[in-house]
């Protein structure tokens, strides 16, 4: 069980994020429990090969002693392995081979075949389950109580062995007020809310596109999910304090980190209340191409918001890049750099939050 001063980052299972998990310190790892969305496979990659590869990356990046949540929501569950094994069971077999302490994730909209596989995994691994609720699941708290009890009965488990994650996904500034009221009402209405092993609320205000930021400029974007969480935990007489979750430095519905046409270099630098975005010009049109990252890094380290060398390995790389002591990197490199900084800052921030 972890308290409200704990961080649950929802990650999309991309290389830059796995590299970031490997880069963060042991102290930061102690303060977080990631939820990894297993990414969909490319059409030319056999499903078995894809699941083995992802399981190995998770094992190498996260280690073998600390649990994390695994969700196969993005995998085509109609696929079966060549030996006939169901996809979910095969995936957790791969994770077990690499000694990953994986907790399966399900939700109210998953089909019976999926939940039957989850039930078998719960029984075999004895690590419990994560129930992931989406916005459309929480409109009627009293009906939700019944649905959650039915799901737990189907999974042959109980609240004390289950983690409840309320995932609002994309959250705009305009929606914070209504979302916070809905979450507070939900927490105070659900029966025996304290019996769940953990309770987390997650969301993200990161924009779907950064194209609105002018080339060669900087802009701050409010971390709406942090505003939501602080508003919820500061509510008087709240039945239970939830822990904090977000989507790192990407929009919840941005599935890939592949390079789009006319893309440009960007640094996404997380601050206590905002993201600081530094953007260059189109890779194709600017004569420096990817080497613009050297200029962006130099601009960042000269700003008062920069936290300097030693804060994280991401910050260390930014300083080296600014002084040409590191390569300019590529898009995956900067996902790693920015995510390493983000995980470190947010973990420290949440761990130091105290409700009076």
Short mmCIF file of C-alpha atoms in Angstrom, two decimals:
data_model
loop_
_atom_site.label_atom_id
_atom_site.label_comp_id
_atom_site.label_asym_id
_atom_site.label_seq_id
_atom_site.Cartn_x
_atom_site.Cartn_y
_atom_site.Cartn_z
CA UNK A 1 0.00 0.00 0.00
CA UNK A 2 1.19 3.53 -0.73
CA UNK A 3 -0.14 6.84 0.60
CA UNK A 4 -1.36 9.97 -1.19
CA UNK A 5 2.26 11.18 -1.28
CA UNK A 6 3.04 8.74 -4.08
CA UNK A 7 3.28 9.15 -7.85
CA UNK A 8 1.74 6.91 -10.53
CA UNK A 9 3.02 7.97 -13.98
CA UNK A 10 1.12 6.44 -16.91
CA UNK A 11 3.63 5.65 -19.64
CA UNK A 12 3.09 4.51 -23.22
CA UNK A 13 5.83 1.89 -23.33
CA UNK A 14 8.15 3.72 -25.72
CA UNK A 15 11.92 3.49 -25.82
CA UNK A 16 12.56 7.01 -24.51
CA UNK A 17 10.35 6.34 -21.49
CA UNK A 18 12.03 3.01 -20.76
CA UNK A 19 15.41 4.74 -20.98
CA UNK A 20 14.11 7.36 -18.54
CA UNK A 21 12.99 4.69 -16.05
CA UNK A 22 16.49 3.26 -16.23
CA UNK A 23 18.02 6.74 -15.74
CA UNK A 24 16.16 7.85 -12.62
CA UNK A 25 17.70 7.42 -9.19
CA UNK A 26 16.79 4.74 -6.65
CA UNK A 27 15.26 7.46 -4.49
CA UNK A 28 12.95 8.53 -7.30
CA UNK A 29 11.99 4.92 -8.04
CA UNK A 30 10.94 4.45 -4.43
CA UNK A 31 8.41 7.24 -4.81
CA UNK A 32 6.69 6.02 -7.96
CA UNK A 33 4.70 3.05 -9.26
CA UNK A 34 4.38 3.34 -13.05
CA UNK A 35 1.50 2.06 -15.12
CA UNK A 36 2.84 0.82 -18.45
CA UNK A 37 0.44 0.71 -21.38
CA UNK A 38 1.83 -2.08 -23.57
CA UNK A 39 2.05 -0.40 -27.01
CA UNK A 40 0.46 -1.95 -30.11
CA UNK A 41 2.78 -3.93 -32.35
CA UNK A 42 3.81 -2.91 -35.83
CA UNK A 43 2.04 -4.94 -38.49
CA UNK A 44 5.23 -6.66 -39.66
CA UNK A 45 6.24 -7.79 -36.14
CA UNK A 46 4.92 -11.14 -34.80
CA UNK A 47 2.91 -10.63 -31.61
CA UNK A 48 5.08 -13.11 -29.68
CA UNK A 49 8.25 -11.21 -30.61
CA UNK A 50 6.62 -7.89 -29.68
CA UNK A 51 5.54 -9.06 -26.21
CA UNK A 52 8.92 -10.65 -25.42
CA UNK A 53 10.71 -7.46 -26.50
CA UNK A 54 8.52 -5.19 -24.37
CA UNK A 55 8.78 -7.51 -21.35
CA UNK A 56 12.58 -7.44 -21.60
CA UNK A 57 12.61 -3.64 -21.83
CA UNK A 58 10.42 -3.38 -18.74
CA UNK A 59 12.68 -5.75 -16.83
CA UNK A 60 15.84 -3.91 -17.86
CA UNK A 61 14.46 -0.44 -17.16
CA UNK A 62 12.47 -0.95 -13.96
CA UNK A 63 14.28 -3.80 -12.27
CA UNK A 64 13.08 -6.90 -10.51
CA UNK A 65 12.13 -5.94 -6.97
CA UNK A 66 9.45 -3.24 -7.17
CA UNK A 67 5.91 -3.68 -8.54
CA UNK A 68 4.35 -1.76 -11.38
CA UNK A 69 1.01 -1.84 -13.17
CA UNK A 70 0.66 -3.35 -16.64
CA UNK A 71 -2.25 -2.64 -19.01
CA UNK A 72 -2.82 -4.38 -22.36
CA UNK A 73 -5.66 -2.04 -23.35
CA UNK A 74 -3.90 -1.17 -26.65
CA UNK A 75 -3.24 -4.79 -27.69
CA UNK A 76 -5.55 -6.61 -30.09
CA UNK A 77 -6.85 -9.32 -27.78
CA UNK A 78 -8.39 -11.30 -30.63
CA UNK A 79 -4.86 -12.41 -31.50
CA UNK A 80 -3.55 -15.67 -30.09
CA UNK A 81 -0.06 -17.05 -29.99
CA UNK A 82 0.98 -19.76 -32.41
CA UNK A 83 0.66 -22.24 -29.54
CA UNK A 84 -2.91 -21.04 -28.84
CA UNK A 85 -2.12 -19.17 -25.60
CA UNK A 86 -4.34 -16.17 -24.89
CA UNK A 87 -2.55 -12.83 -25.42
CA UNK A 88 -2.83 -11.49 -21.86
CA UNK A 89 -1.58 -14.71 -20.26
CA UNK A 90 1.29 -14.90 -22.75
CA UNK A 91 2.31 -11.30 -21.99
CA UNK A 92 2.41 -11.94 -18.24
CA UNK A 93 4.35 -15.14 -18.87
CA UNK A 94 6.97 -13.05 -20.66
CA UNK A 95 7.05 -10.55 -17.79
CA UNK A 96 7.42 -13.39 -15.28
CA UNK A 97 10.36 -14.80 -17.26
CA UNK A 98 12.16 -11.47 -16.80
CA UNK A 99 11.20 -11.39 -13.08
CA UNK A 100 9.03 -8.30 -13.46
CA UNK A 101 6.72 -7.75 -10.47
CA UNK A 102 3.71 -6.97 -12.68
CA UNK A 103 0.22 -6.14 -11.40
CA UNK A 104 -2.45 -6.64 -14.10
CA UNK A 105 -4.85 -3.82 -14.97
CA UNK A 106 -8.45 -4.08 -16.09
CA UNK A 107 -11.58 -1.92 -16.18
CA UNK A 108 -15.34 -1.91 -16.48
CA UNK A 109 -15.32 -1.97 -20.29
CA UNK A 110 -13.03 -5.01 -20.73
CA UNK A 111 -14.62 -8.17 -22.15
CA UNK A 112 -15.11 -11.47 -20.34
CA UNK A 113 -12.19 -13.19 -22.09
CA UNK A 114 -9.83 -10.45 -20.96
CA UNK A 115 -11.10 -10.57 -17.38
CA UNK A 116 -10.94 -14.36 -17.29
CA UNK A 117 -7.25 -14.13 -18.17
CA UNK A 118 -6.76 -11.45 -15.50
CA UNK A 119 -8.50 -13.69 -12.95
CA UNK A 120 -6.05 -16.52 -13.69
CA UNK A 121 -3.08 -14.15 -13.42
CA UNK A 122 -4.32 -12.80 -10.06
CA UNK A 123 -4.73 -16.35 -8.75
CA UNK A 124 -1.30 -17.43 -9.98
CA UNK A 125 0.83 -14.38 -9.06
CA UNK A 126 -1.04 -13.27 -5.90
CA UNK A 127 -0.21 -9.59 -6.54
CA UNK A 128 -3.72 -8.22 -6.77
CA UNK A 129 -5.14 -6.11 -9.58
CA UNK A 130 -5.51 -2.50 -10.70
CA UNK A 131 -9.01 -1.33 -11.65
CA UNK A 132 -8.73 1.57 -14.10
CA UNK A 133 -11.81 3.78 -14.32
CA UNK A 134 -12.32 6.30 -17.15
CA UNK A 135 -14.38 9.50 -17.13
CA UNK A 136 -17.48 7.80 -18.49
CA UNK A 137 -17.35 5.21 -15.69
CA UNK A 138 -17.77 7.64 -12.79
CA UNK A 139 -20.88 9.65 -13.63
CA UNK A 140 -23.09 7.63 -11.26
CA UNK A 141 -21.20 6.71 -8.06
CA UNK A 142 -24.01 4.53 -6.66
CA UNK A 143 -24.23 2.50 -9.86
CA UNK A 144 -20.44 2.38 -9.93
CA UNK A 145 -20.42 0.68 -6.52
CA UNK A 146 -22.49 -2.16 -7.95
CA UNK A 147 -20.35 -2.44 -11.08
CA UNK A 148 -17.12 -2.50 -9.09
CA UNK A 149 -18.42 -5.19 -6.76
CA UNK A 150 -19.51 -7.28 -9.74
CA UNK A 151 -16.10 -6.90 -11.34
CA UNK A 152 -14.25 -7.84 -8.15
CA UNK A 153 -16.48 -10.90 -7.78
CA UNK A 154 -15.73 -11.89 -11.37
CA UNK A 155 -12.01 -11.53 -10.68
CA UNK A 156 -12.38 -13.53 -7.42
CA UNK A 157 -10.64 -10.82 -5.42
CA UNK A 158 -11.51 -8.06 -2.95
CA UNK A 159 -10.86 -4.36 -2.43
CA UNK A 160 -8.00 -4.99 -0.04
CA UNK A 161 -6.10 -6.66 -2.89
CA UNK A 162 -7.13 -4.12 -5.55
CA UNK A 163 -5.81 -0.70 -6.58
CA UNK A 164 -8.38 1.83 -7.79
CA UNK A 165 -7.15 4.26 -10.48
CA UNK A 166 -9.47 7.03 -11.67
CA UNK A 167 -8.04 8.11 -15.02
CA UNK A 168 -9.61 11.28 -16.44
CA UNK A 169 -7.07 11.36 -19.30
CA UNK A 170 -7.11 14.76 -21.09
CA UNK A 171 -8.06 17.61 -18.74
CA UNK A 172 -8.50 21.22 -19.86
CA UNK A 173 -8.37 24.31 -17.65
CA UNK A 174 -12.09 24.81 -18.16
CA UNK A 175 -12.86 21.31 -16.83
CA UNK A 176 -10.88 21.47 -13.58
CA UNK A 177 -13.75 22.80 -11.46
CA UNK A 178 -16.33 20.23 -12.60
CA UNK A 179 -13.77 17.39 -12.55
CA UNK A 180 -12.66 18.16 -8.99
CA UNK A 181 -16.28 18.26 -7.77
CA UNK A 182 -16.98 14.95 -9.50
CA UNK A 183 -13.90 13.29 -7.96
CA UNK A 184 -14.63 14.63 -4.47
CA UNK A 185 -18.22 13.42 -4.68
CA UNK A 186 -17.06 10.03 -5.93
CA UNK A 187 -14.54 9.55 -3.12
CA UNK A 188 -17.13 10.54 -0.53
CA UNK A 189 -19.89 8.39 -2.05
CA UNK A 190 -18.20 5.08 -2.90
CA UNK A 191 -18.74 2.53 -0.17
CA UNK A 192 -15.75 1.49 1.93
CA UNK A 193 -13.35 3.65 -0.07
CA UNK A 194 -10.65 3.06 2.56
CA UNK A 195 -10.73 -0.68 1.92
CA UNK A 196 -9.04 -0.38 -1.47
CA UNK A 197 -5.33 -1.11 -1.32
CA UNK A 198 -4.56 2.22 -3.03
CA UNK A 199 -6.51 5.08 -4.61
CA UNK A 200 -5.09 7.28 -7.39
CA UNK A 201 -6.45 10.04 -9.62
CA UNK A 202 -4.69 10.67 -12.93
CA UNK A 203 -5.14 13.16 -15.75
CA UNK A 204 -3.08 15.31 -18.12
CA UNK A 205 -3.19 18.87 -19.35
CA UNK A 206 -0.36 18.35 -21.83
CA UNK A 207 -1.56 19.50 -25.28
CA UNK A 208 -2.12 17.09 -28.15
CA UNK A 209 0.08 19.28 -30.34
CA UNK A 210 2.72 21.93 -29.68
CA UNK A 211 2.28 23.45 -33.14
CA UNK A 212 0.64 26.50 -31.58
CA UNK A 213 3.97 27.52 -30.03
CA UNK A 214 5.88 29.82 -32.37
CA UNK A 215 9.29 28.64 -33.64
CA UNK A 216 12.27 29.98 -31.69
CA UNK A 217 10.15 30.82 -28.64
CA UNK A 218 9.30 29.61 -25.15
CA UNK A 219 5.90 29.12 -23.57
CA UNK A 220 4.52 27.83 -20.27
CA UNK A 221 1.58 25.41 -20.08
CA UNK A 222 -0.28 24.83 -16.82
CA UNK A 223 -0.15 21.32 -15.37
CA UNK A 224 -3.91 21.01 -14.95
CA UNK A 225 -3.69 17.53 -13.42
CA UNK A 226 -1.65 18.97 -10.54
CA UNK A 227 -4.22 21.72 -9.98
CA UNK A 228 -6.94 19.03 -9.91
CA UNK A 229 -5.09 16.82 -7.42
CA UNK A 230 -4.27 19.69 -5.06
CA UNK A 231 -7.87 20.85 -5.14
CA UNK A 232 -9.14 17.36 -4.34
CA UNK A 233 -6.75 16.63 -1.46
CA UNK A 234 -7.44 20.04 0.09
CA UNK A 235 -11.18 19.33 0.26
CA UNK A 236 -12.48 19.27 3.83
CA UNK A 237 -13.67 15.96 5.30
CA UNK A 238 -12.52 13.93 2.28
CA UNK A 239 -13.12 10.23 2.93
CA UNK A 240 -9.69 9.29 1.55
CA UNK A 241 -6.69 11.15 0.14
CA UNK A 242 -5.78 9.90 -3.36
CA UNK A 243 -2.28 9.65 -4.75
CA UNK A 244 -1.27 11.49 -7.91
CA UNK A 245 -0.98 10.30 -11.51
CA UNK A 246 -0.18 11.91 -14.86
CA UNK A 247 0.94 11.05 -18.40
CA UNK A 248 4.45 12.43 -18.16
CA UNK A 249 5.29 14.82 -20.97
CA UNK A 250 2.81 13.64 -23.62
CA UNK A 251 -0.90 13.91 -24.33
CA UNK A 252 -2.91 10.83 -23.22
CA UNK A 253 -4.06 10.11 -26.78
CA UNK A 254 -0.73 10.61 -28.50
CA UNK A 255 0.09 6.98 -29.35
CA UNK A 256 3.49 7.28 -30.97
CA UNK A 257 6.69 9.28 -30.67
CA UNK A 258 7.35 8.87 -34.38
CA UNK A 259 8.63 11.94 -36.22
CA UNK A 260 5.74 13.80 -37.91
CA UNK A 261 6.20 15.83 -41.12
CA UNK A 262 7.77 19.26 -40.60
CA UNK A 263 8.50 18.50 -36.96
CA UNK A 264 10.83 20.71 -34.97
CA UNK A 265 13.06 20.32 -31.91
CA UNK A 266 11.33 20.86 -28.58
CA UNK A 267 12.39 20.64 -24.96
CA UNK A 268 9.57 19.89 -22.51
CA UNK A 269 10.91 21.01 -19.14
CA UNK A 270 8.64 20.38 -16.17
CA UNK A 271 8.33 23.09 -13.51
CA UNK A 272 6.50 23.07 -10.19
CA UNK A 273 3.25 24.30 -11.72
CA UNK A 274 3.83 24.34 -15.48
CA UNK A 275 5.68 22.83 -18.40
CA UNK A 276 8.24 25.14 -19.97
CA UNK A 277 8.31 24.43 -23.72
CA UNK A 278 11.25 25.60 -25.84
CA UNK A 279 10.75 25.17 -29.59
CA UNK A 280 13.09 25.55 -32.54
CA UNK A 281 12.39 25.59 -36.27
CA UNK A 282 11.53 22.78 -38.69
CA UNK A 283 14.27 20.15 -38.88
CA UNK A 284 13.99 20.16 -42.66
CA UNK A 285 14.04 23.92 -43.15
CA UNK A 286 16.61 25.04 -40.58
CA UNK A 287 20.25 24.59 -41.66
CA UNK A 288 21.25 23.22 -38.24
CA UNK A 289 18.54 20.53 -38.23
CA UNK A 290 18.82 18.48 -35.04
CA UNK A 291 21.79 20.57 -33.92
CA UNK A 292 19.27 23.22 -32.89
CA UNK A 293 19.02 21.23 -29.66
CA UNK A 294 22.40 22.67 -28.64
CA UNK A 295 20.92 26.17 -28.88
CA UNK A 296 17.71 25.22 -27.07
CA UNK A 297 19.70 23.59 -24.26
CA UNK A 298 21.88 26.67 -23.91
CA UNK A 299 18.81 28.90 -23.78
CA UNK A 300 17.29 26.68 -21.08
CA UNK A 301 20.29 26.59 -18.75
CA UNK A 302 20.44 30.39 -18.84
CA UNK A 303 16.85 30.66 -17.61
CA UNK A 304 16.11 31.03 -13.86
CA UNK A 305 13.75 28.00 -13.99
CA UNK A 306 16.58 25.57 -14.80
CA UNK A 307 17.49 23.35 -11.84
CA UNK A 308 21.11 22.73 -12.85
CA UNK A 309 23.51 19.78 -12.85
CA UNK A 310 22.85 17.02 -10.34
CA UNK A 311 19.09 17.35 -10.14
CA UNK A 312 18.61 14.45 -12.56
CA UNK A 313 20.49 12.73 -15.35
CA UNK A 314 18.19 14.59 -17.72
CA UNK A 315 19.40 17.92 -16.38
CA UNK A 316 23.00 16.71 -16.60
CA UNK A 317 22.51 15.92 -20.28
CA UNK A 318 20.97 19.34 -20.96
CA UNK A 319 24.07 21.05 -19.53
CA UNK A 320 26.40 18.83 -21.57
CA UNK A 321 24.37 19.41 -24.72
CA UNK A 322 24.46 23.17 -24.18
CA UNK A 323 28.26 23.13 -24.00
CA UNK A 324 28.66 20.63 -26.91
CA UNK A 325 29.93 17.96 -24.50
CA UNK A 326 27.09 15.69 -25.61
CA UNK A 327 25.54 15.02 -29.00
CA UNK A 328 22.39 16.86 -30.01
CA UNK A 329 20.50 13.58 -29.80
CA UNK A 330 17.23 12.78 -31.57
CA UNK A 331 13.53 12.80 -30.67
CA UNK A 332 13.84 9.61 -28.59
CA UNK A 333 16.84 11.05 -26.75
CA UNK A 334 14.84 14.07 -25.71
CA UNK A 335 11.86 12.02 -24.62
CA UNK A 336 14.31 10.26 -22.30
CA UNK A 337 15.88 13.52 -21.10
CA UNK A 338 12.60 15.34 -20.53
CA UNK A 339 10.91 12.31 -18.93
CA UNK A 340 13.85 11.70 -16.58
CA UNK A 341 13.62 15.29 -15.36
CA UNK A 342 9.83 15.07 -15.12
CA UNK A 343 9.75 11.84 -13.09
CA UNK A 344 12.39 13.20 -10.71
CA UNK A 345 10.71 16.55 -10.13
CA UNK A 346 7.17 15.21 -9.80
CA UNK A 347 8.19 12.38 -7.47
CA UNK A 348 9.94 14.88 -5.17
CA UNK A 349 7.03 17.29 -5.41
CA UNK A 350 4.34 14.76 -4.51
CA UNK A 351 6.41 13.18 -1.73
CA UNK A 352 6.87 16.59 -0.08
CA UNK A 353 3.17 17.56 -0.22
CA UNK A 354 1.53 17.56 3.19
CA UNK A 355 -2.19 18.03 3.79
CA UNK A 356 -2.76 20.07 6.98
#
